[in-house]
Amino acid sequence: MGDPSCTLQWQSTVDNGSPIVQYVIRYATNREMEGAVEAPKESGTRRVRVIEDLEARVSYYFQVCARNEVGRGEWSNPSQACETQAPRKPSAPAAPHLVTPSS
């Protein structure tokens, strides 16, 4: 696992007569979403995203909005905070086992 990331999942919304073609995500380090940055856009309508390349030991808040052929809908309420973790050194591997004895 490389840089810190947060995994998001959300429910679909009403398309209001034009099918949803994309979900857009933005994030900020405050619940008021001041200075929010849009995550790289992803085509399609998957409702699970991994937001990568975040800073370690920082709390992030996320919002999502749906887009159809008419335009973007309103932003969702902010998510709960996702506090990223600093990378750690790897765990110890399992003990090795002898494949063939030698004399």
mmCIF file of C-alpha atoms in Angstrom:
data_model
loop_
_atom_site.group_PDB
_atom_site.id
_atom_site.type_symbol
_atom_site.label_atom_id
_atom_site.label_comp_id
_atom_site.label_asym_id
_atom_site.label_seq_id
_atom_site.Cartn_x
_atom_site.Cartn_y
_atom_site.Cartn_z
ATOM 1 C CA MET A 1 0.000 0.000 0.000
ATOM 2 C CA GLY A 2 1.426 3.336 -1.011
ATOM 3 C CA ASP A 3 0.233 6.802 -0.121
ATOM 4 C CA PRO A 4 -2.605 7.231 2.378
ATOM 5 C CA SER A 5 -6.099 6.856 0.962
ATOM 6 C CA CYS A 6 -9.767 6.831 1.960
ATOM 7 C CA THR A 7 -12.421 4.511 0.532
ATOM 8 C CA LEU A 8 -15.878 5.988 -0.015
ATOM 9 C CA GLN A 9 -19.245 4.425 -0.759
ATOM 10 C CA TRP A 10 -22.606 6.145 -1.231
ATOM 11 C CA GLN A 11 -26.204 5.478 -2.228
ATOM 12 C CA SER A 12 -27.575 6.331 -5.647
ATOM 13 C CA THR A 13 -29.884 9.293 -6.007
ATOM 14 C CA VAL A 14 -32.947 10.187 -8.097
ATOM 15 C CA ASP A 15 -31.919 11.038 -11.666
ATOM 16 C CA ASN A 16 -34.923 13.363 -12.272
ATOM 17 C CA GLY A 17 -35.609 12.075 -15.788
ATOM 18 C CA SER A 18 -32.082 11.893 -17.230
ATOM 19 C CA PRO A 19 -29.839 8.933 -16.327
ATOM 20 C CA ILE A 20 -26.868 9.629 -14.082
ATOM 21 C CA VAL A 21 -23.646 9.427 -16.070
ATOM 22 C CA GLN A 22 -21.058 10.248 -13.408
ATOM 23 C CA TYR A 23 -20.458 10.924 -9.738
ATOM 24 C CA VAL A 24 -18.080 13.735 -8.774
ATOM 25 C CA ILE A 25 -16.219 13.775 -5.454
ATOM 26 C CA ARG A 26 -14.570 16.623 -3.635
ATOM 27 C CA TYR A 27 -12.701 16.738 -0.355
ATOM 28 C CA ALA A 28 -11.398 19.182 2.226
ATOM 29 C CA THR A 29 -9.763 19.137 5.635
ATOM 30 C CA ASN A 30 -12.709 20.906 7.284
ATOM 31 C CA ARG A 31 -16.392 19.982 7.572
ATOM 32 C CA GLU A 32 -17.429 23.335 6.068
ATOM 33 C CA MET A 33 -15.678 22.190 2.851
ATOM 34 C CA GLU A 34 -13.772 25.473 2.548
ATOM 35 C CA GLY A 35 -11.024 25.118 -0.042
ATOM 36 C CA ALA A 36 -12.459 21.818 -1.296
ATOM 37 C CA VAL A 37 -10.575 20.062 -4.089
ATOM 38 C CA GLU A 38 -12.249 17.832 -6.657
ATOM 39 C CA ALA A 39 -10.870 14.321 -6.860
ATOM 40 C CA PRO A 40 -9.708 13.159 -10.298
ATOM 41 C CA LYS A 41 -12.804 12.413 -12.316
ATOM 42 C CA GLU A 42 -13.730 8.840 -13.042
ATOM 43 C CA SER A 43 -16.142 7.876 -15.776
ATOM 44 C CA GLY A 44 -19.113 5.679 -15.069
ATOM 45 C CA THR A 45 -21.534 5.382 -12.220
ATOM 46 C CA ARG A 46 -19.699 3.210 -9.707
ATOM 47 C CA ARG A 47 -20.646 4.185 -6.170
ATOM 48 C CA VAL A 48 -17.383 3.164 -4.524
ATOM 49 C CA ARG A 49 -14.155 5.133 -4.888
ATOM 50 C CA VAL A 50 -10.711 5.020 -3.390
ATOM 51 C CA ILE A 51 -9.255 8.514 -3.094
ATOM 52 C CA GLU A 52 -5.479 8.174 -3.121
ATOM 53 C CA ASP A 53 -2.427 10.398 -2.740
ATOM 54 C CA LEU A 54 -3.697 12.057 0.429
ATOM 55 C CA GLU A 55 -1.438 13.379 3.168
ATOM 56 C CA ALA A 56 -0.716 11.157 6.161
ATOM 57 C CA ARG A 57 -2.176 11.962 9.573
ATOM 58 C CA VAL A 58 -4.776 14.356 8.180
ATOM 59 C CA SER A 59 -8.578 14.201 8.570
ATOM 60 C CA TYR A 60 -10.506 14.584 5.326
ATOM 61 C CA TYR A 61 -14.204 15.197 4.673
ATOM 62 C CA PHE A 62 -15.845 14.199 1.394
ATOM 63 C CA GLN A 63 -18.898 15.168 -0.623
ATOM 64 C CA VAL A 64 -20.352 13.613 -3.742
ATOM 65 C CA CYS A 65 -22.720 14.902 -6.409
ATOM 66 C CA ALA A 66 -24.349 13.199 -9.360
ATOM 67 C CA ARG A 67 -24.148 14.418 -12.955
ATOM 68 C CA ASN A 68 -26.568 13.680 -15.773
ATOM 69 C CA GLU A 69 -26.930 15.121 -19.273
ATOM 70 C CA VAL A 70 -28.571 18.243 -17.809
ATOM 71 C CA GLY A 71 -25.729 18.992 -15.379
ATOM 72 C CA ARG A 72 -24.565 18.448 -11.822
ATOM 73 C CA GLY A 73 -26.907 18.036 -8.897
ATOM 74 C CA GLU A 74 -26.349 19.425 -5.412
ATOM 75 C CA TRP A 75 -23.429 18.283 -3.275
ATOM 76 C CA SER A 76 -24.225 15.747 -0.549
ATOM 77 C CA ASN A 77 -23.713 16.565 3.089
ATOM 78 C CA PRO A 78 -20.082 16.076 4.153
ATOM 79 C CA SER A 79 -18.989 12.619 5.221
ATOM 80 C CA GLN A 80 -17.618 11.761 8.621
ATOM 81 C CA ALA A 81 -13.910 12.439 8.903
ATOM 82 C CA CYS A 82 -11.499 9.943 7.387
ATOM 83 C CA GLU A 83 -8.190 10.190 9.221
ATOM 84 C CA THR A 84 -5.358 8.914 7.069
ATOM 85 C CA GLN A 85 -2.562 6.875 8.578
ATOM 86 C CA ALA A 86 1.163 7.185 8.112
ATOM 87 C CA PRO A 87 2.807 4.331 6.231
ATOM 88 C CA ARG A 88 4.361 1.716 8.493
ATOM 89 C CA LYS A 89 7.112 -0.797 7.991
ATOM 90 C CA PRO A 90 5.938 -4.236 6.895
ATOM 91 C CA SER A 91 4.896 -6.944 9.332
ATOM 92 C CA ALA A 92 7.121 -9.944 9.896
ATOM 93 C CA PRO A 93 6.549 -12.734 7.387
ATOM 94 C CA ALA A 94 5.538 -16.199 8.537
ATOM 95 C CA ALA A 95 8.364 -18.483 9.625
ATOM 96 C CA PRO A 96 10.109 -20.202 6.741
ATOM 97 C CA HIS A 97 9.627 -23.927 6.320
ATOM 98 C CA LEU A 98 12.075 -26.521 5.099
ATOM 99 C CA VAL A 99 11.260 -27.698 1.589
ATOM 100 C CA THR A 100 13.820 -30.524 1.326
ATOM 101 C CA PRO A 101 16.241 -31.690 3.952
ATOM 102 C CA SER A 102 19.885 -31.967 2.972
ATOM 103 C CA SER A 103 22.576 -34.168 4.394
#
